[in-house]
PDB file of C-alpha atoms and ligand atoms in Angstrom:
ATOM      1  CA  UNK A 182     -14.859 -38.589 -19.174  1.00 72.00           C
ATOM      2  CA  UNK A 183     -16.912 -38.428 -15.698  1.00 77.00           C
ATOM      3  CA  UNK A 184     -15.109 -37.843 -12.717  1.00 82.00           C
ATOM      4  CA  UNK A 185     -16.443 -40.944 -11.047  1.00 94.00           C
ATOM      5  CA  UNK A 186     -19.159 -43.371 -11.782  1.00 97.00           C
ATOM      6  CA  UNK A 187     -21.072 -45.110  -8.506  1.00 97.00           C
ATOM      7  CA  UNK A 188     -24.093 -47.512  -8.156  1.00 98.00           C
ATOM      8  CA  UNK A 189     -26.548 -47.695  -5.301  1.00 98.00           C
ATOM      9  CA  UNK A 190     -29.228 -49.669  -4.458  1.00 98.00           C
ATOM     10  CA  UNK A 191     -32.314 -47.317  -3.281  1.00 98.00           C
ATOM     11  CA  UNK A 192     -34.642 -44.443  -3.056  1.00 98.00           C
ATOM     12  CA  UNK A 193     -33.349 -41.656  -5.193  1.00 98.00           C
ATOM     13  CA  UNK A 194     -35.646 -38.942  -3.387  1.00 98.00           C
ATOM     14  CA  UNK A 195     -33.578 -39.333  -0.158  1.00 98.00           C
ATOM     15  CA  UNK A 196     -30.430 -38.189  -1.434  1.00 98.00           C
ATOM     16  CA  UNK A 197     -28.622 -35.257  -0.252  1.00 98.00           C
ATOM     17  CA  UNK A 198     -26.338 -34.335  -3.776  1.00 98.00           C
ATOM     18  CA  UNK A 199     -26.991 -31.526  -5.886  1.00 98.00           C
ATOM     19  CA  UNK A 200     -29.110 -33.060  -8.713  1.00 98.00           C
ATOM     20  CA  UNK A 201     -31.402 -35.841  -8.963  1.00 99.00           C
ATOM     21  CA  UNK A 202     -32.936 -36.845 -12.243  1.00 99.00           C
ATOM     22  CA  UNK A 203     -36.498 -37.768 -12.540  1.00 99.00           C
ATOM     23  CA  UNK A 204     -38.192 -40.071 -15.086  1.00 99.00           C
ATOM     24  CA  UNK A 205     -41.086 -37.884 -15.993  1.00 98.00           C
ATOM     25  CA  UNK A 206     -43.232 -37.533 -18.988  1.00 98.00           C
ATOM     26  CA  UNK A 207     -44.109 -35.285 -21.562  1.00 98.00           C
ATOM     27  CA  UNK A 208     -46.759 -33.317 -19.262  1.00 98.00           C
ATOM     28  CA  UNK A 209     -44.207 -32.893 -16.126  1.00 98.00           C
ATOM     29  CA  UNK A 210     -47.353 -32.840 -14.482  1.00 97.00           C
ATOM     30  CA  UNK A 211     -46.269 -36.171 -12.122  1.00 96.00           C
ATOM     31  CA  UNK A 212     -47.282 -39.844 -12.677  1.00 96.00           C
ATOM     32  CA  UNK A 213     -46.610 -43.242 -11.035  1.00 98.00           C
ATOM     33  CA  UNK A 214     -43.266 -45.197 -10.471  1.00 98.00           C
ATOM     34  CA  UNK A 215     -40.062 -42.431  -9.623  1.00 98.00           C
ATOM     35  CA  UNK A 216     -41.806 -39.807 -10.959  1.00 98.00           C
ATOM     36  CA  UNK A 217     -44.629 -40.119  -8.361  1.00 98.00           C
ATOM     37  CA  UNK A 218     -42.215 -40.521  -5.720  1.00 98.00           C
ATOM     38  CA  UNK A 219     -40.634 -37.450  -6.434  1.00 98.00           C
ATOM     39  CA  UNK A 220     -43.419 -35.482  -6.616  1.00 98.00           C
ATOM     40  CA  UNK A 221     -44.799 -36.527  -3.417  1.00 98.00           C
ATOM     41  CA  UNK A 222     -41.626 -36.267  -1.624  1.00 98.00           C
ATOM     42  CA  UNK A 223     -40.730 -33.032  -2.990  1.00 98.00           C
ATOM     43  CA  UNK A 224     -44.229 -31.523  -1.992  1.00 98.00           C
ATOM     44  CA  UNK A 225     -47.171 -29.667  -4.032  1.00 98.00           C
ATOM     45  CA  UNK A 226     -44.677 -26.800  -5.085  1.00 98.00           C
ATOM     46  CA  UNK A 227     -42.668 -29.089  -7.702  1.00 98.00           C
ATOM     47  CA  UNK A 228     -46.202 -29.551  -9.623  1.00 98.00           C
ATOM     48  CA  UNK A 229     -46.624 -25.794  -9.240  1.00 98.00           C
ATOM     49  CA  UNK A 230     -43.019 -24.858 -11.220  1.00 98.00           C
ATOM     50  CA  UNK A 231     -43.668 -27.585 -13.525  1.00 98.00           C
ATOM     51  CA  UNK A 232     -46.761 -26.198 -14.980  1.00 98.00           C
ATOM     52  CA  UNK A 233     -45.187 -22.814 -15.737  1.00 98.00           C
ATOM     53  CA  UNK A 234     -42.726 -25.562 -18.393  1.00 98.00           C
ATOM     54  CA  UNK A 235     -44.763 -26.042 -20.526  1.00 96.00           C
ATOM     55  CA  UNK A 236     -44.569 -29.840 -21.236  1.00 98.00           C
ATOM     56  CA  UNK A 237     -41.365 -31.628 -22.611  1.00 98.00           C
ATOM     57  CA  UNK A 238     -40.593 -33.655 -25.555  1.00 98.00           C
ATOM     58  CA  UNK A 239     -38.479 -37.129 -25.359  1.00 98.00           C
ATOM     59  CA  UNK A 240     -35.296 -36.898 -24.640  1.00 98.00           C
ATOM     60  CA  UNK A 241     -35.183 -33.937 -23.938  1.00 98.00           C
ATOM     61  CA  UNK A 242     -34.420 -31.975 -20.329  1.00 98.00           C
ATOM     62  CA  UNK A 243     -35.402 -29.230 -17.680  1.00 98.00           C
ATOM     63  CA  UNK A 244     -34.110 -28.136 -14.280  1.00 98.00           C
ATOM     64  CA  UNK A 245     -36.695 -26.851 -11.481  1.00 98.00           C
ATOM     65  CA  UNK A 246     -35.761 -26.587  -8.022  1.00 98.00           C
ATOM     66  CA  UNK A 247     -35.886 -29.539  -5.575  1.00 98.00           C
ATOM     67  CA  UNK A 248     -38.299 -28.008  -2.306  1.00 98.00           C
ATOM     68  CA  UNK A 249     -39.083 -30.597   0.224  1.00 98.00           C
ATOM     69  CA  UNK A 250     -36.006 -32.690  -1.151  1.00 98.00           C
ATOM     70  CA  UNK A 251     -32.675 -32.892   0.155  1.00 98.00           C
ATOM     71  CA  UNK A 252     -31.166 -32.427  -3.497  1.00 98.00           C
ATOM     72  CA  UNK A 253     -30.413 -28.869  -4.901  1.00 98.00           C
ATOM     73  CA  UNK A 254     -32.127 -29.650  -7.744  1.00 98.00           C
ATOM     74  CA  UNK A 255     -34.314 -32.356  -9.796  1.00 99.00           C
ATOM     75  CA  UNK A 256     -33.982 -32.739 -14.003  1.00 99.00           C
ATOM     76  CA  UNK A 257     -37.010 -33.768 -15.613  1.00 99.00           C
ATOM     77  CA  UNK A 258     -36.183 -35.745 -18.554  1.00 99.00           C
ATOM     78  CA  UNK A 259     -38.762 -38.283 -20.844  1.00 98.00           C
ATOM     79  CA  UNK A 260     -37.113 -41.493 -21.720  1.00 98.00           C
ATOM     80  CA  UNK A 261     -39.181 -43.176 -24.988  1.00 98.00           C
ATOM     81  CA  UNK A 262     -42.403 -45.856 -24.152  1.00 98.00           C
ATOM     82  CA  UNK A 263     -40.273 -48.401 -25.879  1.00 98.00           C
ATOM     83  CA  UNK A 264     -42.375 -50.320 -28.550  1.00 97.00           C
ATOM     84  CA  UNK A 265     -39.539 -52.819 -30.332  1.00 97.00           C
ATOM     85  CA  UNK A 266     -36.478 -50.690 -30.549  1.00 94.00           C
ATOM     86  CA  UNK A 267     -37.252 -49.766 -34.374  1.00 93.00           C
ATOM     87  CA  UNK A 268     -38.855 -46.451 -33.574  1.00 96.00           C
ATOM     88  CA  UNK A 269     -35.896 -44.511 -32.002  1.00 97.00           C
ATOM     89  CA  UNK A 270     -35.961 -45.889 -28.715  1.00 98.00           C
ATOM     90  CA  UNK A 271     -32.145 -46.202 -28.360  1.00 98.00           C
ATOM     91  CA  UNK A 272     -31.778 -42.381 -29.209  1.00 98.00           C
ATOM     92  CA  UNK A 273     -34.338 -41.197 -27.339  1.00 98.00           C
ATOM     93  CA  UNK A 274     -32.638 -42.800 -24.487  1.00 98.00           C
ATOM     94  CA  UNK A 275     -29.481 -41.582 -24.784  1.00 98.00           C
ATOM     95  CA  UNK A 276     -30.071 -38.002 -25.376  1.00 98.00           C
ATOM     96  CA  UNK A 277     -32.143 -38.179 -22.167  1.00 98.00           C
ATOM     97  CA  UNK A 278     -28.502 -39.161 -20.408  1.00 98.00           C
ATOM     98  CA  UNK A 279     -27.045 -35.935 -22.813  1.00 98.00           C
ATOM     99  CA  UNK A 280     -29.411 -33.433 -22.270  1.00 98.00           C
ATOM    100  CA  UNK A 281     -29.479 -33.834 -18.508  1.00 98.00           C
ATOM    101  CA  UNK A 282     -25.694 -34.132 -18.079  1.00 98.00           C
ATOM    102  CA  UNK A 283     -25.666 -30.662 -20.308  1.00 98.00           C
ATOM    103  CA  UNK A 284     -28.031 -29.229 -18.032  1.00 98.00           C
ATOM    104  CA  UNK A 285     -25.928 -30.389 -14.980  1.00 98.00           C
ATOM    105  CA  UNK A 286     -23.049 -29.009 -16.202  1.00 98.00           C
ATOM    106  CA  UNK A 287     -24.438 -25.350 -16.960  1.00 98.00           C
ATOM    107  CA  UNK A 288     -26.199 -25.519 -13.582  1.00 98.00           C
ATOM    108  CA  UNK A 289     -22.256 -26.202 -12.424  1.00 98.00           C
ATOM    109  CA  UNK A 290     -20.705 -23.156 -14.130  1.00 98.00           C
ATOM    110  CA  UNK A 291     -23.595 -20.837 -13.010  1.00 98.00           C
ATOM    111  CA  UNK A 292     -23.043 -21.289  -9.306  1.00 98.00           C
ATOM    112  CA  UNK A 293     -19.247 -21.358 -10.116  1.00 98.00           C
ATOM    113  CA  UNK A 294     -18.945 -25.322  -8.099  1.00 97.00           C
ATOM    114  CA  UNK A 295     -16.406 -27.227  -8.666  1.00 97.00           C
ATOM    115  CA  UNK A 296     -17.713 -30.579  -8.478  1.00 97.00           C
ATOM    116  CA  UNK A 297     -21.001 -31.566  -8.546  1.00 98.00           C
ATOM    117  CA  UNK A 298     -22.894 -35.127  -7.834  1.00 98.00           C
ATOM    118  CA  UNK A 299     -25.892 -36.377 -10.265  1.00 98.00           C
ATOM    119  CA  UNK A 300     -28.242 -39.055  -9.466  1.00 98.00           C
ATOM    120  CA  UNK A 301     -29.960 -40.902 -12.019  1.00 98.00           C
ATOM    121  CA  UNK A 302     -33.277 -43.677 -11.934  1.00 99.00           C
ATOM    122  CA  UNK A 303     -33.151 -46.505 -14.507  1.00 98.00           C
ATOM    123  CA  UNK A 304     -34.958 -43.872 -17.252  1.00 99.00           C
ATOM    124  CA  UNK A 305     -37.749 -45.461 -19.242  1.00 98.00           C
ATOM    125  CA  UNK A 306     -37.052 -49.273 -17.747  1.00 98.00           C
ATOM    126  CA  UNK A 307     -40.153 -49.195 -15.368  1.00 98.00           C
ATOM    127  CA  UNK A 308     -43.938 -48.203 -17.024  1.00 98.00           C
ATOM    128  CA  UNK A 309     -42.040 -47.368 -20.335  1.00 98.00           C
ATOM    129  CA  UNK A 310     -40.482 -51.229 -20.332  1.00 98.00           C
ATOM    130  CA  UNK A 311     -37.512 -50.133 -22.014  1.00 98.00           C
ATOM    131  CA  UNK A 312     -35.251 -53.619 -21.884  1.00 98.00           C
ATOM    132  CA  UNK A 313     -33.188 -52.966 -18.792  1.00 98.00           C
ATOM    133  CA  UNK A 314     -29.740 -54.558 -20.004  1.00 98.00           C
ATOM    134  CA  UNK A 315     -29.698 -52.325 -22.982  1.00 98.00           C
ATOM    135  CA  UNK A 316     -31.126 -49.403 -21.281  1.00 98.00           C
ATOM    136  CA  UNK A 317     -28.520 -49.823 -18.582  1.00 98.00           C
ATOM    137  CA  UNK A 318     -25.375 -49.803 -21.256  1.00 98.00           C
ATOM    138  CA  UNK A 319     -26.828 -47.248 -22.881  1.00 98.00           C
ATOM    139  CA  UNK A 320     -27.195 -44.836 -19.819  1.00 98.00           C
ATOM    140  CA  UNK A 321     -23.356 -46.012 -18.703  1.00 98.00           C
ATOM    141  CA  UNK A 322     -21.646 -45.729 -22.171  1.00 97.00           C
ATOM    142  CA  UNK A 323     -23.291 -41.749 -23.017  1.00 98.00           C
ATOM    143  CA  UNK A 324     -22.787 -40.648 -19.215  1.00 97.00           C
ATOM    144  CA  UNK A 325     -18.893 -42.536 -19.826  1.00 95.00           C
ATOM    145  CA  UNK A 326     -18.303 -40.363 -22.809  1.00 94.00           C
ATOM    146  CA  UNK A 327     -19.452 -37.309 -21.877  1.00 94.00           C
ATOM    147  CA  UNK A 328     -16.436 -34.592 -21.655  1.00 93.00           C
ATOM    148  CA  UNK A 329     -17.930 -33.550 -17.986  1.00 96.00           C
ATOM    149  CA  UNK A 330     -14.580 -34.510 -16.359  1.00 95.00           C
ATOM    150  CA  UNK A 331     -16.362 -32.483 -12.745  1.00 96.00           C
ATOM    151  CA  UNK A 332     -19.616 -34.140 -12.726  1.00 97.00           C
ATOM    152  CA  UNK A 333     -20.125 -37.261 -10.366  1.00 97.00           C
ATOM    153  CA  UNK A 334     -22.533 -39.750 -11.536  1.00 98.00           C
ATOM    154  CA  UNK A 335     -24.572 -42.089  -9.422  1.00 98.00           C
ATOM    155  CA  UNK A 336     -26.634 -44.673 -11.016  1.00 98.00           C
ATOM    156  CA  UNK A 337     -29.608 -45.433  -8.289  1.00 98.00           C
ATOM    157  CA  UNK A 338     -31.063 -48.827  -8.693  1.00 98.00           C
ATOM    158  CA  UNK A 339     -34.454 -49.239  -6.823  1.00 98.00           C
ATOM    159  CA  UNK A 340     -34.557 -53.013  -7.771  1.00 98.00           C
ATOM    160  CA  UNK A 341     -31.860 -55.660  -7.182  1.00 98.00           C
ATOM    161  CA  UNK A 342     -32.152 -56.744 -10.608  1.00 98.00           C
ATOM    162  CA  UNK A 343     -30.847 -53.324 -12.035  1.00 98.00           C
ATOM    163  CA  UNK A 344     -28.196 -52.825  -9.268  1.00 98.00           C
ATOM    164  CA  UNK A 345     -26.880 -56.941 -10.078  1.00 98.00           C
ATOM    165  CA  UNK A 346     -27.324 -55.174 -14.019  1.00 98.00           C
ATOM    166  CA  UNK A 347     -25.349 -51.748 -13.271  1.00 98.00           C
ATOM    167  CA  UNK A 348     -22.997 -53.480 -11.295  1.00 98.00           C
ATOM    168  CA  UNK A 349     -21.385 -56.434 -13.861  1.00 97.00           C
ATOM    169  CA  UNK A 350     -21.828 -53.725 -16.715  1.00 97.00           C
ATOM    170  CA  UNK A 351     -19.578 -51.704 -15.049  1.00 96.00           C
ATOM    171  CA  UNK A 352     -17.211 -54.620 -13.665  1.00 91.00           C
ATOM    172  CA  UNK A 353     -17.941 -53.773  -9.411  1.00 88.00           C
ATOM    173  CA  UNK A 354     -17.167 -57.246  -7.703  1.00 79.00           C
ATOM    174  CA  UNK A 355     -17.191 -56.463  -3.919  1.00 69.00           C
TER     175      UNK A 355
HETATM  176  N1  AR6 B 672     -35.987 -44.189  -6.612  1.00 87.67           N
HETATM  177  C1  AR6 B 672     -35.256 -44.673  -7.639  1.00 87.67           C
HETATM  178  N2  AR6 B 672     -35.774 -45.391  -8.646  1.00 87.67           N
HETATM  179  C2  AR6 B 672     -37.101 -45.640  -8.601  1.00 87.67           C
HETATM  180  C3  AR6 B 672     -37.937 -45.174  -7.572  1.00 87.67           C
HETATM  181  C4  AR6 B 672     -37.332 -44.416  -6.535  1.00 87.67           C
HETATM  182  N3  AR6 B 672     -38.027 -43.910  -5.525  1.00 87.67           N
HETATM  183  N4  AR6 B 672     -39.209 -45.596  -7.830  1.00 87.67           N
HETATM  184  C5  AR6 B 672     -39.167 -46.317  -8.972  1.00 87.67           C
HETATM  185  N5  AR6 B 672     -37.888 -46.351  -9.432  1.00 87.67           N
HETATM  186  P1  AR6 B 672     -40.594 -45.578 -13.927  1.00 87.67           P
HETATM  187  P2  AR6 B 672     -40.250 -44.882 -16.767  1.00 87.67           P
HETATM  188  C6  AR6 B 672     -37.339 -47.018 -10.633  1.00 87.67           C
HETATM  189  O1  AR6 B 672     -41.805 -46.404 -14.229  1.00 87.67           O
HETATM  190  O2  AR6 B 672     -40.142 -46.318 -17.154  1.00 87.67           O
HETATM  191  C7  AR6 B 672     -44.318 -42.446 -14.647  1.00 87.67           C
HETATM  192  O3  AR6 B 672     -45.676 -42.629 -14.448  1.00 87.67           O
HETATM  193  C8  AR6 B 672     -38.087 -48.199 -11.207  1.00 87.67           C
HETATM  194  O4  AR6 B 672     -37.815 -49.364 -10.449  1.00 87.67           O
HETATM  195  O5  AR6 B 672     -40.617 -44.725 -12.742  1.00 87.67           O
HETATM  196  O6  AR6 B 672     -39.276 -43.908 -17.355  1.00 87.67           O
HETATM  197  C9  AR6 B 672     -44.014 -41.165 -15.416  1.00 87.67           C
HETATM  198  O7  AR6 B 672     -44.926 -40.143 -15.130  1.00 87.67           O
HETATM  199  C10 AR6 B 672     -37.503 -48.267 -12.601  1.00 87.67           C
HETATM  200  O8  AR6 B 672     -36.286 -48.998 -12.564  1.00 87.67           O
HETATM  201  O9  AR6 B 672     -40.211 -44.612 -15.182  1.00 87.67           O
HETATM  202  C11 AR6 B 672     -44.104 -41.615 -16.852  1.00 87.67           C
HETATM  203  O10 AR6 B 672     -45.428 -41.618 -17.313  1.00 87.67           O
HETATM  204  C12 AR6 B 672     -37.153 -46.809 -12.924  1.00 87.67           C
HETATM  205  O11 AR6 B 672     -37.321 -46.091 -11.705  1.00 87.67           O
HETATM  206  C13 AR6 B 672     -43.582 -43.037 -16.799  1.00 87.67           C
HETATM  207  O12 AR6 B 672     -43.831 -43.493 -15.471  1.00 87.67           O
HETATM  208  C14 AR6 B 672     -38.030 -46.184 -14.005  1.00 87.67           C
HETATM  209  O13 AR6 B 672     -39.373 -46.604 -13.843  1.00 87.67           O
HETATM  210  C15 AR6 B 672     -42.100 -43.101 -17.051  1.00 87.67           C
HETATM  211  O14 AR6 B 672     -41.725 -44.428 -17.150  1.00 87.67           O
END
């Protein structure tokens, strides 16, 4: 289990915790949507470390450092283009959630912390249309049953309609 789970309603580049996760894809390169934001926000730099990756596959993770950003440090993870939930979609998905909590949590026991805060977009449910009600359990059930018990998770919701989603999944009335 987490330590604690949180929703917000905002711009994920303006926080000031240690990690925020960015929907990127498989060139790391930078695109539209929270990817672009990040990589503008974060400055030319980010696009300079990302290069050196070499690419990543879906659903799968890597940490670079977070520059211009207020974060520590930004995970790059690729969520699936979701087609009609027949071609692995659902997978994909989560082990985007359990790759980048696993990276989180080495990134924890290397600096010898002992907490640490992740932030994480709604991955895949903008340009990749990934339904966002599914997408949204999905993301709350792995992150919920992950054994990280000193890892805070933040679920940032830059449209109402995923923070109204985020918010009954995880029963917040006030
Ligand atoms: N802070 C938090 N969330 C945001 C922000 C922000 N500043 N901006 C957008 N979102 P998307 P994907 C939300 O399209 O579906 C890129 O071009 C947005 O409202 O950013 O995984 C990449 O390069 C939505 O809920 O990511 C890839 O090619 C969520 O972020 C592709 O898009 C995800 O939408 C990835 O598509």
């Amino acid at each position: 289990m987490v330590n604690k789970i949180t929703v917000l309603l905002g711009d994920i580049t303006t926080l000031d915790v240690d990690i925020i996760v960015n929907a990127a894809n498989n060139s790391l390169l930078g695109g539209g949507g929270v990817d672009g934001a990040i990589h503008y926000m974060a400055g030319p730099e980010l696009k300079e470390e990302c290069r050196k990756l070499g690419g990543c596959k879906d659903g799968e993770a890597k940490i670079t450092n977070a520059y211009n950003l207020k974060c520590k440090k930004i995970i790059h993870t690729v969520g699936p283009i979701y087609k009609d939930g027949k071609h692995d979609e659902e997978q994909v998905l989560r082990n985007c959630y359990i790759n980048s909590m696993a990276l989180a949590e080495q990134y924890r026991l290397e600096n010898n912390l002992d907490e640490i805060t992740i932030a994480f977009p709604c991955i895949s449910t903008g340009a990749f249309r990934f339904p966002k009600a599914r997408a949204c359990k999905i993301a709350i059930d792995t992150v919920s049953n992950s054994s990280y018990d000193k890892i805070n998770v933040i679920f940032v919701c830059y449209e109402e309609l995923d923070y109204t989603i985020y918010r009954e999944m995880l029963n917040i009335n006030n």
